[in-house]
Amino acid sequence: GQNIDQPTEMTATEGAIVQINCTYQTSGFNGLFWYQQHAGEAPTFLSYNVLDGLEEKGRFSSFLSRSKGYSYLLLKELQMKDSASYLCAVTGYGQNFVFGPGTRLSVLP
Amino acid sequence: NAGVTQTPKFQVLKTGQSMTLQCAQDMNHEYMSWYRQDPGMGLRLIHYSVGAGITDQGEVPNGYNVSRSTTEDFPLRLLSAAPSQTSVYFCASSYSGQGAYEQYFGPGTRLTVT
């Protein structure tokens, strides 16, 4: 079977750093994706990891450890507009995504 | 490029009615998929297609049909709507091949079944 776990909700302060964790158990592994979804909108792509290590993209970084079935998304210099849900998704064989339940992040002033 | 488009944006159905949710993409993507999103459950795959004429079931296919007669279009049909199908439906598309590719999502259809 396939299982992906994320914290349900997180709260952080504007200007701070927050780390959103994702653990997964899947049959096969072809890559891990992070998406951002604002309330009432479609998910939008943030990052992709297929090899172990850190991928950095501006204020956002994503880390992957395949042996531990673990990833995190790191958001630096938080802004109010970062208040959204963050979705972790894993591809096993082929192109099908399996999504986690999402983490709702609230950024407070 | 319009990307991935979906119609309608909102729909209210009565139990037992049927309807088709439309999805189209103009990026020449081989792979297309339909998800439903319910509170606390994340996005769940309903059906997917890896090219024209090829479709397959995802995690939650019951009550839904799909077809893929062209690369661009991937409609989702609800055969006999039930209240359990009240959800937000997203269509997505991506390249297909060795490796994994980001999926591009449409704006969603918010469906209520009474």
CSV table of C-alpha atoms in Angstrom, one decimal:
chain,number,residue,atom,x,y,z
A,1,GLY,CA,0.0,0.0,0.0
A,2,GLN,CA,0.9,3.6,-0.1
A,3,ASN,CA,0.8,6.0,2.9
A,4,ILE,CA,1.9,9.7,3.2
A,5,ASP,CA,1.8,11.6,6.4
A,6,GLN,CA,2.0,15.3,7.1
A,7,PRO,CA,1.1,17.5,10.1
A,8,THR,CA,-2.4,18.8,9.8
A,9,GLU,CA,-1.8,22.4,10.8
A,10,MET,CA,1.1,24.7,11.6
A,11,THR,CA,1.4,28.3,12.7
A,12,ALA,CA,4.4,30.6,12.4
A,13,THR,CA,5.2,34.3,12.6
A,14,GLU,CA,6.0,36.6,9.7
A,15,GLY,CA,9.7,36.7,9.0
A,16,ALA,CA,10.4,33.4,10.7
A,17,ILE,CA,11.4,30.0,9.3
A,18,VAL,CA,9.1,27.0,9.2
A,19,GLN,CA,9.8,23.3,8.3
A,20,ILE,CA,6.9,21.1,7.1
A,21,ASN,CA,7.7,17.4,7.3
A,22,CYS,CA,6.4,14.6,5.1
A,23,THR,CA,6.9,10.9,5.7
A,24,TYR,CA,6.0,8.3,3.1
A,25,GLN,CA,5.8,4.6,2.5
A,26,THR,CA,5.2,3.7,-1.2
A,27,SER,CA,5.8,0.7,-3.5
A,28,GLY,CA,8.3,2.2,-5.9
A,29,PHE,CA,9.7,5.7,-5.9
A,30,ASN,CA,10.0,8.0,-8.9
A,31,GLY,CA,10.1,11.4,-7.2
A,32,LEU,CA,8.6,13.6,-4.5
A,33,PHE,CA,6.8,16.9,-5.2
A,34,TRP,CA,5.7,19.8,-3.0
A,35,TYR,CA,2.7,21.9,-4.0
A,36,GLN,CA,1.2,25.1,-2.6
A,37,GLN,CA,-2.6,25.5,-2.5
A,38,HIS,CA,-4.3,28.8,-1.4
A,39,ALA,CA,-7.8,28.4,-0.2
A,40,GLY,CA,-10.3,28.0,-3.0
A,41,GLU,CA,-7.5,27.7,-5.6
A,42,ALA,CA,-5.7,25.0,-7.6
A,43,PRO,CA,-2.4,23.5,-6.3
A,44,THR,CA,0.7,25.0,-7.8
A,45,PHE,CA,4.1,23.4,-8.1
A,46,LEU,CA,6.8,24.3,-5.7
A,47,SER,CA,9.6,21.8,-5.8
A,48,TYR,CA,10.7,18.3,-6.9
A,49,ASN,CA,13.2,15.9,-5.4
A,50,VAL,CA,14.3,12.6,-6.8
A,51,LEU,CA,17.8,12.2,-5.3
A,52,ASP,CA,18.8,12.6,-1.6
A,53,GLY,CA,19.7,16.1,-0.5
A,54,LEU,CA,18.5,19.6,-0.5
A,55,GLU,CA,17.0,21.5,-3.5
A,56,GLU,CA,16.9,25.3,-3.0
A,57,LYS,CA,14.7,27.7,-4.8
A,58,GLY,CA,14.7,31.2,-3.4
A,59,ARG,CA,12.9,31.3,-0.1
A,60,PHE,CA,11.8,27.7,-0.5
A,61,SER,CA,14.0,24.6,0.0
A,62,SER,CA,13.1,20.9,-0.1
A,63,PHE,CA,15.0,18.0,1.4
A,64,LEU,CA,14.7,14.3,0.6
A,65,SER,CA,16.0,11.1,2.3
A,66,ARG,CA,14.9,8.1,0.4
A,67,SER,CA,16.3,5.6,2.9
A,68,LYS,CA,14.2,7.2,5.6
A,69,GLY,CA,11.1,7.8,3.5
A,70,TYR,CA,11.3,11.4,4.6
A,71,SER,CA,11.1,14.9,3.1
A,72,TYR,CA,10.7,18.4,4.4
A,73,LEU,CA,9.8,21.8,2.9
A,74,LEU,CA,11.6,24.7,4.4
A,75,LEU,CA,10.1,28.2,4.1
A,76,LYS,CA,12.3,31.2,5.0
A,77,GLU,CA,11.5,34.8,5.7
A,78,LEU,CA,7.8,34.0,6.0
A,79,GLN,CA,5.3,36.4,4.4
A,80,MET,CA,1.6,36.7,5.0
A,81,LYS,CA,1.0,35.4,1.5
A,82,ASP,CA,2.6,32.1,2.4
A,83,SER,CA,-0.5,31.2,4.4
A,84,ALA,CA,-1.8,28.2,2.4
A,85,SER,CA,-1.9,24.5,2.4
A,86,TYR,CA,1.3,22.6,1.5
A,87,LEU,CA,0.8,19.2,-0.2
A,88,CYS,CA,3.4,16.5,-0.4
A,89,ALA,CA,3.0,14.0,-3.3
A,90,VAL,CA,5.0,10.9,-4.2
A,91,THR,CA,5.2,9.1,-7.5
A,92,GLY,CA,5.7,5.4,-7.5
A,93,TYR,CA,5.8,3.7,-10.8
A,94,GLY,CA,4.6,5.8,-13.7
A,95,GLN,CA,3.3,9.3,-13.5
A,96,ASN,CA,0.5,8.8,-10.9
A,97,PHE,CA,0.8,11.0,-7.8
A,98,VAL,CA,-0.2,9.9,-4.3
A,99,PHE,CA,-0.9,13.0,-2.2
A,100,GLY,CA,-0.6,13.4,1.5
A,101,PRO,CA,-3.5,15.1,3.4
A,102,GLY,CA,-1.8,18.5,3.3
A,103,THR,CA,-0.5,20.9,6.0
A,104,ARG,CA,-2.4,24.1,6.6
A,105,LEU,CA,0.1,26.9,7.4
A,106,SER,CA,-1.0,30.1,9.1
A,107,VAL,CA,1.4,33.0,9.1
A,108,LEU,CA,0.7,35.5,11.8
A,109,PRO,CA,1.8,39.1,11.9
B,1,ASN,CA,-1.3,29.2,-23.5
B,2,ALA,CA,-4.5,28.7,-21.5
B,3,GLY,CA,-2.9,25.8,-19.6
B,4,VAL,CA,-5.5,23.4,-18.1
B,5,THR,CA,-9.1,24.6,-18.3
B,6,GLN,CA,-12.2,23.2,-16.5
B,7,THR,CA,-15.9,23.8,-16.9
B,8,PRO,CA,-18.1,24.4,-15.1
B,9,LYS,CA,-16.6,26.2,-12.0
B,10,PHE,CA,-19.6,25.4,-9.8
B,11,GLN,CA,-22.5,22.9,-10.2
B,12,VAL,CA,-25.4,21.7,-8.1
B,13,LEU,CA,-27.0,18.4,-8.9
B,14,LYS,CA,-29.8,16.4,-7.5
B,15,THR,CA,-29.3,12.8,-6.5
B,16,GLY,CA,-29.5,10.5,-9.5
B,17,GLN,CA,-28.7,13.2,-12.1
B,18,SER,CA,-25.8,12.7,-14.5
B,19,MET,CA,-23.4,15.3,-15.8
B,20,THR,CA,-20.0,15.7,-17.5
B,21,LEU,CA,-17.1,17.8,-16.1
B,22,GLN,CA,-15.0,19.1,-18.9
B,23,CYS,CA,-11.2,19.4,-18.9
B,24,ALA,CA,-8.9,20.6,-21.7
B,25,GLN,CA,-5.2,21.4,-22.0
B,26,ASP,CA,-3.2,23.1,-24.7
B,27,MET,CA,0.3,22.0,-23.7
B,28,ASN,CA,0.3,18.7,-25.7
B,29,HIS,CA,0.6,16.7,-22.6
B,30,GLU,CA,0.2,12.9,-22.9
B,31,TYR,CA,-0.8,12.4,-19.3
B,32,MET,CA,-4.1,13.6,-17.8
B,33,SER,CA,-5.8,12.9,-14.6
B,34,TRP,CA,-8.8,13.6,-12.4
B,35,TYR,CA,-8.7,14.1,-8.7
B,36,ARG,CA,-11.3,14.8,-6.0
B,37,GLN,CA,-10.4,16.8,-2.9
B,38,ASP,CA,-12.3,16.4,0.3
B,39,PRO,CA,-11.5,18.1,3.7
B,40,GLY,CA,-8.8,16.3,5.6
B,41,MET,CA,-8.3,13.7,2.9
B,42,GLY,CA,-6.0,15.3,0.4
B,43,LEU,CA,-6.3,14.8,-3.4
B,44,ARG,CA,-7.4,11.3,-4.5
B,45,LEU,CA,-6.9,10.0,-8.0
B,46,ILE,CA,-10.1,9.0,-9.8
B,47,HIS,CA,-9.0,8.1,-13.3
B,48,TYR,CA,-6.0,8.9,-15.5
B,49,SER,CA,-4.9,8.6,-19.1
B,50,VAL,CA,-1.4,8.2,-20.6
B,51,GLY,CA,-2.6,9.1,-24.1
B,52,ALA,CA,-5.5,9.3,-26.5
B,53,GLY,CA,-7.5,6.1,-26.4
B,54,ILE,CA,-5.9,4.9,-23.1
B,55,THR,CA,-7.6,5.3,-19.7
B,56,ASP,CA,-7.2,3.5,-16.4
B,57,GLN,CA,-8.7,3.6,-12.9
B,58,GLY,CA,-7.1,5.4,-9.9
B,59,GLU,CA,-7.8,5.1,-6.2
B,60,VAL,CA,-11.5,6.0,-6.2
B,61,PRO,CA,-13.1,5.3,-9.6
B,62,ASN,CA,-16.5,4.0,-8.6
B,63,GLY,CA,-19.4,6.2,-10.0
B,64,TYR,CA,-17.2,7.9,-12.6
B,65,ASN,CA,-16.4,7.3,-16.2
B,66,VAL,CA,-13.8,8.8,-18.5
B,67,SER,CA,-12.8,8.7,-22.1
B,68,ARG,CA,-9.8,10.2,-24.0
B,69,SER,CA,-10.6,10.6,-27.7
B,70,THR,CA,-8.1,13.5,-28.3
B,71,THR,CA,-4.8,14.5,-26.6
B,72,GLU,CA,-6.4,17.8,-25.5
B,73,ASP,CA,-9.7,16.7,-23.8
B,74,PHE,CA,-10.4,14.4,-20.9
B,75,PRO,CA,-14.0,14.6,-19.7
B,76,LEU,CA,-15.2,13.1,-16.4
B,77,ARG,CA,-18.8,11.7,-16.4
B,78,LEU,CA,-20.8,11.2,-13.2
B,79,LEU,CA,-23.3,8.5,-14.1
B,80,SER,CA,-25.9,8.9,-11.3
B,81,ALA,CA,-24.8,11.5,-8.8
B,82,ALA,CA,-24.8,10.7,-5.1
B,83,PRO,CA,-24.3,13.1,-2.1
B,84,SER,CA,-21.0,11.3,-1.4
B,85,GLN,CA,-19.7,12.8,-4.7
B,86,THR,CA,-20.0,16.3,-3.3
B,87,SER,CA,-16.4,17.5,-3.6
B,88,VAL,CA,-14.0,19.7,-5.5
B,89,TYR,CA,-12.8,18.1,-8.7
B,90,PHE,CA,-9.4,19.0,-10.2
B,91,CYS,CA,-8.1,18.0,-13.6
B,92,ALA,CA,-4.3,17.9,-14.1
B,93,SER,CA,-1.9,17.2,-17.0
B,94,SER,CA,1.8,16.6,-17.4
B,95,TYR,CA,4.4,15.2,-19.8
B,96,SER,CA,4.8,11.4,-19.7
B,97,GLY,CA,7.8,9.2,-20.0
B,98,GLN,CA,10.8,8.0,-17.9
B,99,GLY,CA,11.0,9.9,-14.7
B,100,ALA,CA,8.4,12.0,-13.0
B,101,TYR,CA,7.0,15.4,-14.2
B,102,GLU,CA,5.2,18.1,-12.4
B,103,GLN,CA,1.4,18.1,-12.9
B,104,TYR,CA,-0.4,21.3,-13.9
B,105,PHE,CA,-3.8,21.7,-12.4
B,106,GLY,CA,-7.0,23.3,-13.7
B,107,PRO,CA,-9.0,25.8,-11.5
B,108,GLY,CA,-11.3,23.1,-10.2
B,109,THR,CA,-15.1,22.4,-10.3
B,110,ARG,CA,-17.0,22.7,-7.0
B,111,LEU,CA,-19.8,20.1,-7.1
B,112,THR,CA,-22.7,19.8,-4.6
B,113,VAL,CA,-25.1,16.9,-4.8
B,114,THR,CA,-28.3,17.3,-2.8
